[in-house]
XYZ file of C-alpha atoms in Angstrom:
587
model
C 122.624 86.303 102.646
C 123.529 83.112 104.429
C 120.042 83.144 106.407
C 117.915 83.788 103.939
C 118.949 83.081 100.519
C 121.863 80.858 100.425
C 121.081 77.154 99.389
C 123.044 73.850 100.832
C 126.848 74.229 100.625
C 126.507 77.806 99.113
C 128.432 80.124 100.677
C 129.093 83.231 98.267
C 126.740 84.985 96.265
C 128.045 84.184 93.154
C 127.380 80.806 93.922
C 123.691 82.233 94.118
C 123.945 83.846 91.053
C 125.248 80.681 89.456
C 122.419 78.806 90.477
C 119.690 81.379 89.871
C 120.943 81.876 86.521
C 120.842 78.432 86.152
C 117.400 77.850 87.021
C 116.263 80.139 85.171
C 117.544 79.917 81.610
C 115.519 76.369 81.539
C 112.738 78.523 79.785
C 114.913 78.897 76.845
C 115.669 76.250 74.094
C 117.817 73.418 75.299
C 120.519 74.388 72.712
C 120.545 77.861 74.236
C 120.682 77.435 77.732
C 124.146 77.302 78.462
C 124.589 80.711 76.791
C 121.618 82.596 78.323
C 122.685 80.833 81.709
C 126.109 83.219 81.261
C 124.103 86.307 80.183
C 122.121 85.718 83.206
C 125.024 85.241 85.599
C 127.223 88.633 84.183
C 123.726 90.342 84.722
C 123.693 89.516 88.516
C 126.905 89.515 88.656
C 126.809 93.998 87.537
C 123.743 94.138 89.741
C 120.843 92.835 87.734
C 119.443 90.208 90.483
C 115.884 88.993 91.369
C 113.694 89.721 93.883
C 114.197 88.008 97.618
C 111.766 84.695 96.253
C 114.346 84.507 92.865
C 117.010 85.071 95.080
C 116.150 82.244 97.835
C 113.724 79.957 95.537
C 115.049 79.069 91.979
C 117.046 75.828 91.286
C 116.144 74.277 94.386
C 114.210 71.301 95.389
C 111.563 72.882 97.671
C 107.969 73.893 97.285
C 107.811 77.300 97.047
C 107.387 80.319 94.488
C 109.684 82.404 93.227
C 106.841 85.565 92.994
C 107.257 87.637 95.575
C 104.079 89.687 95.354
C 100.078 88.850 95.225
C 96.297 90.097 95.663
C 93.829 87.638 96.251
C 89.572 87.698 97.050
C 88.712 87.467 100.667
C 86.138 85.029 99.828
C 83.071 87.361 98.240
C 83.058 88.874 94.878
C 84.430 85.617 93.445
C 81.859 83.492 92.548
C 81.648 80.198 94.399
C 84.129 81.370 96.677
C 83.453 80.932 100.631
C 85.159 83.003 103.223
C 87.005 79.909 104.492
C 87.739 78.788 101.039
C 89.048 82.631 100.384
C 91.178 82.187 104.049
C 92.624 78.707 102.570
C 94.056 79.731 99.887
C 95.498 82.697 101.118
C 97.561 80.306 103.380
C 98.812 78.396 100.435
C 100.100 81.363 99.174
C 101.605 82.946 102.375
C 103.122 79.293 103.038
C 104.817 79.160 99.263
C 106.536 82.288 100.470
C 104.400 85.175 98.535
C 103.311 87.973 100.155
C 99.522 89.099 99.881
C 97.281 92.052 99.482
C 93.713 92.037 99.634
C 90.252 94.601 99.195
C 88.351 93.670 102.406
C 85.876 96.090 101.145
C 83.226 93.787 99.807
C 82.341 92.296 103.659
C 79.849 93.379 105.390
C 79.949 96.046 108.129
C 79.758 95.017 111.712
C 76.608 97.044 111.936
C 75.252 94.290 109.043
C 71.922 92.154 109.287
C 73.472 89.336 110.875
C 71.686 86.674 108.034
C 74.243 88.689 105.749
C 77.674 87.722 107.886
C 76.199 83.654 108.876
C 79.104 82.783 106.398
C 81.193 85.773 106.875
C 82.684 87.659 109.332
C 82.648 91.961 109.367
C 85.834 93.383 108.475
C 87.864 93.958 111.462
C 87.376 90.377 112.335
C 87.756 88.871 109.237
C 91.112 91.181 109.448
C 91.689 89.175 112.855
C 91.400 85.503 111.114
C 93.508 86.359 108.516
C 96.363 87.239 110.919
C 95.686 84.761 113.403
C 96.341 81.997 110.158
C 99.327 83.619 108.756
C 101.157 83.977 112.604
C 100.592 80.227 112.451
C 101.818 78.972 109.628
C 105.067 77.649 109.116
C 107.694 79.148 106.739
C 111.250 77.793 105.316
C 114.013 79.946 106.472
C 113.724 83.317 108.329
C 111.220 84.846 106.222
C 107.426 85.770 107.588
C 104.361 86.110 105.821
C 103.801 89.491 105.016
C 100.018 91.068 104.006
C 97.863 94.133 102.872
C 94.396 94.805 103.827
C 92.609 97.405 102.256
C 89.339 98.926 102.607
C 87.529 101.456 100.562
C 86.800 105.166 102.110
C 82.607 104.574 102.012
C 82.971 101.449 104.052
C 80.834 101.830 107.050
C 83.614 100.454 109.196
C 86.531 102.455 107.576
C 87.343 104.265 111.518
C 87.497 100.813 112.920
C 89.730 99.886 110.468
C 91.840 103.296 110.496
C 91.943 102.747 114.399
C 92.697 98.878 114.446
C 96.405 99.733 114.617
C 96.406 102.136 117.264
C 99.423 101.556 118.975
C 101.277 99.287 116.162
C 100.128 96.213 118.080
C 97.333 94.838 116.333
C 97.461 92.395 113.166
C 101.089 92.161 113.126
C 101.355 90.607 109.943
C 99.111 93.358 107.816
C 99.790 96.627 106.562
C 97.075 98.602 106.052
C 95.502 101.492 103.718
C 92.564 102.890 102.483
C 91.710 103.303 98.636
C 90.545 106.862 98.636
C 88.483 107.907 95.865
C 88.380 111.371 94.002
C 85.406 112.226 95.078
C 86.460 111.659 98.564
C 89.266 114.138 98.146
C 87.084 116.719 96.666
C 84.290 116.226 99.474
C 87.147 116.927 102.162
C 88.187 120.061 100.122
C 84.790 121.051 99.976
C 84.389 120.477 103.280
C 81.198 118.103 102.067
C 78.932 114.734 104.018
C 80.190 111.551 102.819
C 78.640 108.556 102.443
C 79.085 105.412 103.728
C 77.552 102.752 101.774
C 77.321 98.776 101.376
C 75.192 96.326 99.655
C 74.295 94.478 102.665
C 70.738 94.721 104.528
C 71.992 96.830 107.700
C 70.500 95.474 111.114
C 67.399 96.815 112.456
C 69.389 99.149 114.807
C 71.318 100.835 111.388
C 67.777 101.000 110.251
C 66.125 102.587 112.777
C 69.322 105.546 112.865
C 68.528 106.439 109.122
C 69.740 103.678 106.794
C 68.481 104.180 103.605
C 68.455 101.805 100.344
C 69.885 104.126 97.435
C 68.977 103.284 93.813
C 71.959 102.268 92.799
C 71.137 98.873 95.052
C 73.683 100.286 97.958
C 72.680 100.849 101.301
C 73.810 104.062 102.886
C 74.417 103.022 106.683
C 74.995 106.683 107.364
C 76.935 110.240 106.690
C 80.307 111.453 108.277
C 81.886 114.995 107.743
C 84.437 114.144 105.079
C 87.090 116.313 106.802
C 86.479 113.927 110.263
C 87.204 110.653 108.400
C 90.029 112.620 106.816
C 91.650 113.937 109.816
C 91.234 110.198 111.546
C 93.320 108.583 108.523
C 96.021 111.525 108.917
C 95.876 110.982 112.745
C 96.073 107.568 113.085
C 99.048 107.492 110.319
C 100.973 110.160 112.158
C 100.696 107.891 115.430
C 100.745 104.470 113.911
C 102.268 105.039 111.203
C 99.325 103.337 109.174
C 97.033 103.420 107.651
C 98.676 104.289 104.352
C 97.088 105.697 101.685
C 95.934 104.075 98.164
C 94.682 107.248 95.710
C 93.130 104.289 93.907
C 91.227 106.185 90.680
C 95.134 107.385 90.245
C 95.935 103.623 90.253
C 93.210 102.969 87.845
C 93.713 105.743 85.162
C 97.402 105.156 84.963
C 97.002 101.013 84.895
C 97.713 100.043 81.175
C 94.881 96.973 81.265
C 92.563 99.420 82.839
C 89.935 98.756 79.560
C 90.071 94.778 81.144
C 90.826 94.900 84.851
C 90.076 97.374 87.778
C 92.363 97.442 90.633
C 91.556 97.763 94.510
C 94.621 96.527 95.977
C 98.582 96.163 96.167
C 101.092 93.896 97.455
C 101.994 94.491 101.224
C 104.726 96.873 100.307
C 102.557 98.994 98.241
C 104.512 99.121 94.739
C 102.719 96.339 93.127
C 98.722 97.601 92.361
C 96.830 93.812 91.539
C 93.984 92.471 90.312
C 92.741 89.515 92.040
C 94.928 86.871 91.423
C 96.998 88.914 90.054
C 101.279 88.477 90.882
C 104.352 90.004 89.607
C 107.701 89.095 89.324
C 110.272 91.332 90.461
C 113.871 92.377 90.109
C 115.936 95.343 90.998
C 119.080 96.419 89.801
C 121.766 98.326 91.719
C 122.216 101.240 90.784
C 125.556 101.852 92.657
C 127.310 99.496 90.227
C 126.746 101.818 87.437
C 128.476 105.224 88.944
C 131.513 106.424 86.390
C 134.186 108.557 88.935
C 132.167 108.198 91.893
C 132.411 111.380 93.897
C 134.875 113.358 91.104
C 137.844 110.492 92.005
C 139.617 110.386 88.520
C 136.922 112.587 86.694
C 133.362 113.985 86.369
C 131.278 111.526 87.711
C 128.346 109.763 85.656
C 125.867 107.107 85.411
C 126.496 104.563 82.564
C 122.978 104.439 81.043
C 124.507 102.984 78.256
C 125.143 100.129 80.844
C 121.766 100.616 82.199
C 119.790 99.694 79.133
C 121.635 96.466 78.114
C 120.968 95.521 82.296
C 117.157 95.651 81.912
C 116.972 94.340 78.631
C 118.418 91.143 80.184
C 116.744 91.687 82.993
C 113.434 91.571 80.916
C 114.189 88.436 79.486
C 115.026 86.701 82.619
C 111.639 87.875 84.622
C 109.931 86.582 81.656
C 111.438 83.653 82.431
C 110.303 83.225 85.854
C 106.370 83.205 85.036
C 106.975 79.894 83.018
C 109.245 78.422 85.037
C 108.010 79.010 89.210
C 105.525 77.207 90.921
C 101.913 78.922 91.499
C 100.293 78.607 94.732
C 97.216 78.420 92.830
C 95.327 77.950 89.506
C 93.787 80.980 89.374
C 97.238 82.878 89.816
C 99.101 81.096 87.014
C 95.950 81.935 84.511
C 96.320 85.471 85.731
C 99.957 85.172 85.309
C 99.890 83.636 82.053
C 97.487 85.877 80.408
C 99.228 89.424 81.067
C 103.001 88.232 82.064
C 103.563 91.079 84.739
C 106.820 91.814 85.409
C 108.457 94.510 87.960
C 112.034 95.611 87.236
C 112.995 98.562 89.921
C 116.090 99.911 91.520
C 117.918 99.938 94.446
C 120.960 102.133 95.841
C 118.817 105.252 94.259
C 120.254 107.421 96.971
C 123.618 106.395 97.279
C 123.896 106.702 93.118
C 123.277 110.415 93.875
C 125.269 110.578 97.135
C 128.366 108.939 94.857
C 128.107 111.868 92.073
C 127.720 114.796 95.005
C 124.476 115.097 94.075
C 121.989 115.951 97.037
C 118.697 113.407 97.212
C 116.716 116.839 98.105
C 117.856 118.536 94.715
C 116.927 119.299 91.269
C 119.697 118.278 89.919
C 119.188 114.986 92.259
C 115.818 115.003 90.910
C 116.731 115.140 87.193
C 119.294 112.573 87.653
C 117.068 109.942 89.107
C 114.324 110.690 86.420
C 116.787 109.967 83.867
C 117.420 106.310 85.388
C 113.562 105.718 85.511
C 113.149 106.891 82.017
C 115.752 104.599 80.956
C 114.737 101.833 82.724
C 111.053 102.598 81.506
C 112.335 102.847 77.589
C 114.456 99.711 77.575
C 112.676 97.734 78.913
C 109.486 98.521 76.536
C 111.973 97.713 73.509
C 113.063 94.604 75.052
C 109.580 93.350 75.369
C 108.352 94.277 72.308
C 111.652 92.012 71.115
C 110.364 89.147 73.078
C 106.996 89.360 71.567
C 108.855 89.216 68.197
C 110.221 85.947 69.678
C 107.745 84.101 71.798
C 104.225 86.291 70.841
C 102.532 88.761 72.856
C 101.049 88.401 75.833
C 97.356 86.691 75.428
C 95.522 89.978 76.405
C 97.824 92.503 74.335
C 95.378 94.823 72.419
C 97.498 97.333 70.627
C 95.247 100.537 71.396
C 95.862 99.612 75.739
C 99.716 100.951 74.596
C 99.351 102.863 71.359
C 96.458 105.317 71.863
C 96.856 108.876 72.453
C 96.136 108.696 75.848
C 98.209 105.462 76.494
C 101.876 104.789 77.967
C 103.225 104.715 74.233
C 102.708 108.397 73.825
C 105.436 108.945 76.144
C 107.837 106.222 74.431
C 110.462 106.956 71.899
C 109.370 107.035 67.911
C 111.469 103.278 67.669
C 110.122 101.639 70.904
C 107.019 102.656 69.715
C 107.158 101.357 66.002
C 108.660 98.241 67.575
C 105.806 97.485 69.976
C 103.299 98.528 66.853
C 104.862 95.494 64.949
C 105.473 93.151 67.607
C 103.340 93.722 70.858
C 104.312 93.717 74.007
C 105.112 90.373 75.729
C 104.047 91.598 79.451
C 101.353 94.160 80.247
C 103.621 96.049 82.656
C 107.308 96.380 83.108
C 108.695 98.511 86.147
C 107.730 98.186 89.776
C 110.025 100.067 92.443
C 110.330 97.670 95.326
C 111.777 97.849 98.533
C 114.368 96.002 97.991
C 115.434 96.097 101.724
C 116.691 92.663 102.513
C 117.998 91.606 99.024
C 120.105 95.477 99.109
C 122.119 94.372 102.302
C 122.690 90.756 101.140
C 123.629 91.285 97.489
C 124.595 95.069 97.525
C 127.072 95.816 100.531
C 124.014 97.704 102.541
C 123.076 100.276 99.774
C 120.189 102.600 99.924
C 117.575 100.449 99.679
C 114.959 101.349 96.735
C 114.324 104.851 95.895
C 114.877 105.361 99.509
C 117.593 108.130 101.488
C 119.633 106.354 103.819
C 118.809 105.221 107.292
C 122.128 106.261 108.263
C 125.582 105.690 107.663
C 126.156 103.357 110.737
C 124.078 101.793 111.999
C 122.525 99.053 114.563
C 119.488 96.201 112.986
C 118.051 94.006 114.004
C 117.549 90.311 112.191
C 115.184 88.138 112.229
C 116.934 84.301 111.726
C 115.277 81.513 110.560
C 115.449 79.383 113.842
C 113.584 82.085 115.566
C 116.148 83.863 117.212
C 117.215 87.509 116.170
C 120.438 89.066 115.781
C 121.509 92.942 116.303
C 124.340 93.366 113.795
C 125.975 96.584 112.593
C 125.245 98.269 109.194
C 127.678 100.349 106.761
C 126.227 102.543 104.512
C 127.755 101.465 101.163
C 128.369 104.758 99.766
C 129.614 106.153 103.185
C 131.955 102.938 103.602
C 133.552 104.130 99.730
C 133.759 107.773 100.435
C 135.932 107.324 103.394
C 138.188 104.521 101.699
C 139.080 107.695 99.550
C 139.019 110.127 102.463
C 142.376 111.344 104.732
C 140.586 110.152 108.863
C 138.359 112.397 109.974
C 137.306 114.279 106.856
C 134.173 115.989 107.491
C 130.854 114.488 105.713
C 129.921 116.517 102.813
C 126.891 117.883 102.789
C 125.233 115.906 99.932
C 125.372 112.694 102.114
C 121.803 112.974 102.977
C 120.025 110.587 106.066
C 116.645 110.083 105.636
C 115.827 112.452 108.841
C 117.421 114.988 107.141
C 114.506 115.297 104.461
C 111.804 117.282 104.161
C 108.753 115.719 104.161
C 107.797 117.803 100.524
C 110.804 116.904 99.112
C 110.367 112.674 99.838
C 107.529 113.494 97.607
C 109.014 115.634 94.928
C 110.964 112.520 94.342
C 108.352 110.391 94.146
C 106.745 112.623 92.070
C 109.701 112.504 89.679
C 110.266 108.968 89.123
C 106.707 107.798 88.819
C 105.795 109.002 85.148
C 108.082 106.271 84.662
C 106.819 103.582 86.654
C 103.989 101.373 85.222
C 103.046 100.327 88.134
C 103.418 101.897 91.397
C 106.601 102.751 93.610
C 107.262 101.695 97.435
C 107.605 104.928 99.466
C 107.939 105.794 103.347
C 108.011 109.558 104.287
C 109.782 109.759 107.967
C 108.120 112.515 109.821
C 109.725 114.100 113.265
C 108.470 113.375 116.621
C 106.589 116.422 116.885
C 104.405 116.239 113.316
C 101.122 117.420 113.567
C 97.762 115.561 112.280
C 97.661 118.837 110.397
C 100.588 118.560 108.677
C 100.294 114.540 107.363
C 96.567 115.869 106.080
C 98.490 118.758 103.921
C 100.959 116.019 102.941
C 98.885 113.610 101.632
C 96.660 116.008 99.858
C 99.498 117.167 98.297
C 100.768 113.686 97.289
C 96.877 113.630 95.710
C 97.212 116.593 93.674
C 100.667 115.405 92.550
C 99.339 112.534 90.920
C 100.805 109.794 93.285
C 99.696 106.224 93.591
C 100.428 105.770 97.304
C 102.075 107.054 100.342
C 102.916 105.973 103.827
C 104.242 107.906 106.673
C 106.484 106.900 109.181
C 106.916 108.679 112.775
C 109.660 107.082 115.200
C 108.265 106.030 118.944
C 110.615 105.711 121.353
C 108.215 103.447 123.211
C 108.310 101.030 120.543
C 111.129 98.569 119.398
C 112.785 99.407 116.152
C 114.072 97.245 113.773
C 117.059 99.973 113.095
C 118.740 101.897 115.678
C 121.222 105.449 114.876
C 123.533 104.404 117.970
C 126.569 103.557 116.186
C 129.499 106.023 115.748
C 132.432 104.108 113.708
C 135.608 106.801 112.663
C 137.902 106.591 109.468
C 140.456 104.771 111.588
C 137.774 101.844 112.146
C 136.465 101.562 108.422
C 136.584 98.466 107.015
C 140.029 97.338 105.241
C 138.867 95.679 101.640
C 139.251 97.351 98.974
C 136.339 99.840 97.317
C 136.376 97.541 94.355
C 135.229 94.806 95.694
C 132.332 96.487 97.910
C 129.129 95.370 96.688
């Protein structure tokens, strides 16, 4: 908290609070800010609190943004935009503190005429600059800049790409993933050629090996076995953990602006699909705050959804907020802003909710318990939206059929959020994002769960990065773990619906994905952790499966001992050395 978010002579975070909430009720009337300032503050103060930029950015006297998440044009596809030009403004954004996603896709292949790359480089090297630039720019505080580079499946380079991270040691600032199609999925089922096409002349070489020009204007630089390609995406994930994968007509069919906008990338954590230009403003809420009799002490134990729904209402309002109020890297972003008003509310402390009403994360009943939290985040804050339109207007784009059609999100809203938004429209085209939440989860939230995700573990050794370059190893207490043996005689056993992430099947990281994202508007950040010994073979049944579910996304992640980690399961700590505050105050 101190490292990252904490402003001059702030040393607690409800002096955080105090200042975010501050900030941010500036948007309102000046007669009303006082009053919305306290709204905000109780909010964060029950777990309603920003996103890391909020968090570290509002209120203070520094040039930065307060948007956590962007996609932005490598420099072709936008007219009158150059590759450098593309390459500069990504840095303006990186250096503001947003973190980037972009569709590499429409660059040439290395294999290219080289008249068609004299102002632009293939992909894997254009891949290269963009990393280079953001490993030297300069940030405030301990936070790096973080990116996504995606490429379509019918790239002619897409195995270069899904190899470029062999080993985890290439473009250390990128994630990557590939936007797979439908019809790729159905050509590796089929066991079918697939095509890999551009629009650029290919070199006389590419010629010579087949290239043909196809009517549709593309050139097809050649044919791969669908099922190769396939099994090199699953490989490479399995031993690199990346690529992820994008199921990006998924993306597009469930995207409520999809009659105005297609998508082709995220953010770099995946839970935030973009257009270009495109940003969101995000905010979790902690979901630990809200368990009634955690684990049966003094009665049955619930979540207050009652609670729940008032949370994201404000937290609506506040998000809202933040578009007016937060400095823009760049034009372009602020129009894109300003025209649909995206904003992510998600969760953290997902697990440790379930862990705190003995519920097990790999359960139906865990299941149904976390689908009723996304459903009443999803329904709240809908009606608190359309309640903002009443107030301030729609959003510029609103165009009642997007939310109101048969086939569109308000089918699936209750008969009064729906009448509401059919009188007032919506004031943001999308409401709930599910974030990592990693860093904000141990500063704010006592080392929760973070996101939708299981727990690490329940002790455990990470590593920080500080802001004057040096790192720190420091250890981590599980926050539900750390109440459940405050209430414990020493050495109770661990009941069995404390579940590590480890302990997980594979399947069942997805069945709760699976669960939660009817809910989600947008998309939902999601790491499956896969043994030592998984097989290509399995990953390629695991991400078809994630396909025929109806995901957005998926990453895998298989530990390497040869590698350094970031967290480290080498840290036994008994009853006898549990910390001494008092549950109440945890978190």
């Amino acid at each position: 908290m101190a490292d990252r978010y904490a402003g001059p002579n702030e040393v607690s975070a409800r002096q955080i609070y105090r200042r975010v909430a501050r900030a941010l009720s500036k948007a309102e009337p000046a007669e009303q800010r006082a009053a919305i300032a306290q709204v905000f503050l109780r909010n964060m103060t029950l777990g309603a609190i920003g996103a890391g930029r909020i968090m570290a950015n509002a209120g203070r006297d520094i040039h930065a943004t307060m948007v956590n998440c962007f996609v932005q044009p490598v420099g072709v596809g936008a007219p009158g935009l150059s590759f450098e030009a593309g390459l500069d403004e990504a840095c303006k954004t990186l250096a503001m503190g947003g973190g980037v996603g972009y569709d590499f896709s429409a660059l040439p292949p290395a294999s290219a005429d080289p008249k068609a790359r004299d102002s632009m480089p293939g992909v894997c090297a254009a891949i290269d600059r963009y990393d280079a630039a953001c490993a030297g720019l300069t940030f405030q505080g301990s936070r790096r800049g973080a990116q996504m580079a995606v490429l379509a499946c019918n790239h002619p380079d897409i195995l270069e790409f899904v190899r470029a991270k062999h080993g985890r040691t290439r473009w250390s600032t990128f994630n990557i993933s590939v936007a797979v199609t439908d019809a790729f999925m159905t050509a590796v089922q089929q066991d079918e050629a697939w095509s890999l096409l551009h629009p650029a002349l290919p070199d006389a070489r590419s010629i010579s090996l087949g290239a043909a020009k196809l009517a549709c204007g593309l050139w097809r630089y050649g044919q791969v076995p669908a099922r190769t390609l396939w099994r090199a995406i699953a490989g490479q994930a399995v031993h690199s953990s990346e690529p992820g994968i994008l199921y990006i007509d998924t993306i597009n069919r469930a995207n409520n602006l999809r009659a105005v906008e297609t998508l082709r990338a995220t953010n770099p954590c995946g839970e935030q699909p973009l257009p270009d230009y495109g940003g969101c403003v995000l905010g979790p809420i902690n979901l630990t705050r809200l368990v009634r009799h955690p684990f049966g002490l003094g009665g049955q134990p619930t979540v207050d959804l009652k609670r729940l729904g008032q949370m994201v209402r404000t937290q609506v309002r506040m998000l809202d907020n933040v578009i007016d109020l937060t400095e823009w890297p760049l034009p372009a972003q602020a129009a894109q802003a300003h025209s649909k008003r995206r904003i992510g509310i998600g969760v953290t402390g997902l697990a440790d909710m379930l862990a705190m009403m003995k519920l097990r994360y790999d359960s139906e009943p865990g299941r149904s318990a976390a689908r009723a939290v996304a459903r009443c985040i999803r329904d709240h804050a809908y009606a608190a939206s359309a309640a903002l339109a009443a107030q301030r207007g729609p959003f510029p784009l609103y165009r009642p059929n997007d939310y109101l059609a048969a086939d569109a999100i308000g089918s699936a809203l209750p008969v009064a959020v729906r009448q509401a938004i059919a009188a007032h429209g919506l004031r943001n085209s999308h409401l709930v994002s599910f974030a990592p939440a990693g860093s904000v989860s141990l500063a704010f939230a006592d080392g929760c769960s973070s996101g939708i995700e299981p727990a690490f573990d329940w002790a455990y050794r990470r590593r920080l990065q500080l802001r004057d370059d040096n790192t720190a190893e420091m250890v981590v207490e599980n926050h539900a773990w750390r109440l459940w043996k405050h209430s414990q005689p020493p050495g109770s056993p661990i009941p069995e619906y404390f579940r590590k992430s480890a302990d997980i099947a594979p399947a069942d990281h997805l069945f709760m994905l699976a669960g939660m994202q009817p809910f989600v508007d947008a998309a939902i950040s999601k790491t499956v952790p896969v043994p030592g010994n998984y097989r290509t073979e399995d990953a390629q049944e695991l991400f078809m499966l994630a396909w025929r579910m109806g995901l957005k996304g998926l990453t895998v992640f298989r530990p390497d001992a040869h590698l350094a980690e970031v967290m480290t399961s080498s840290v036994n700590v008994s009853a006898s050395e549990c910390p001494t505050r008092s549950p109440d105050t945890c978190g």
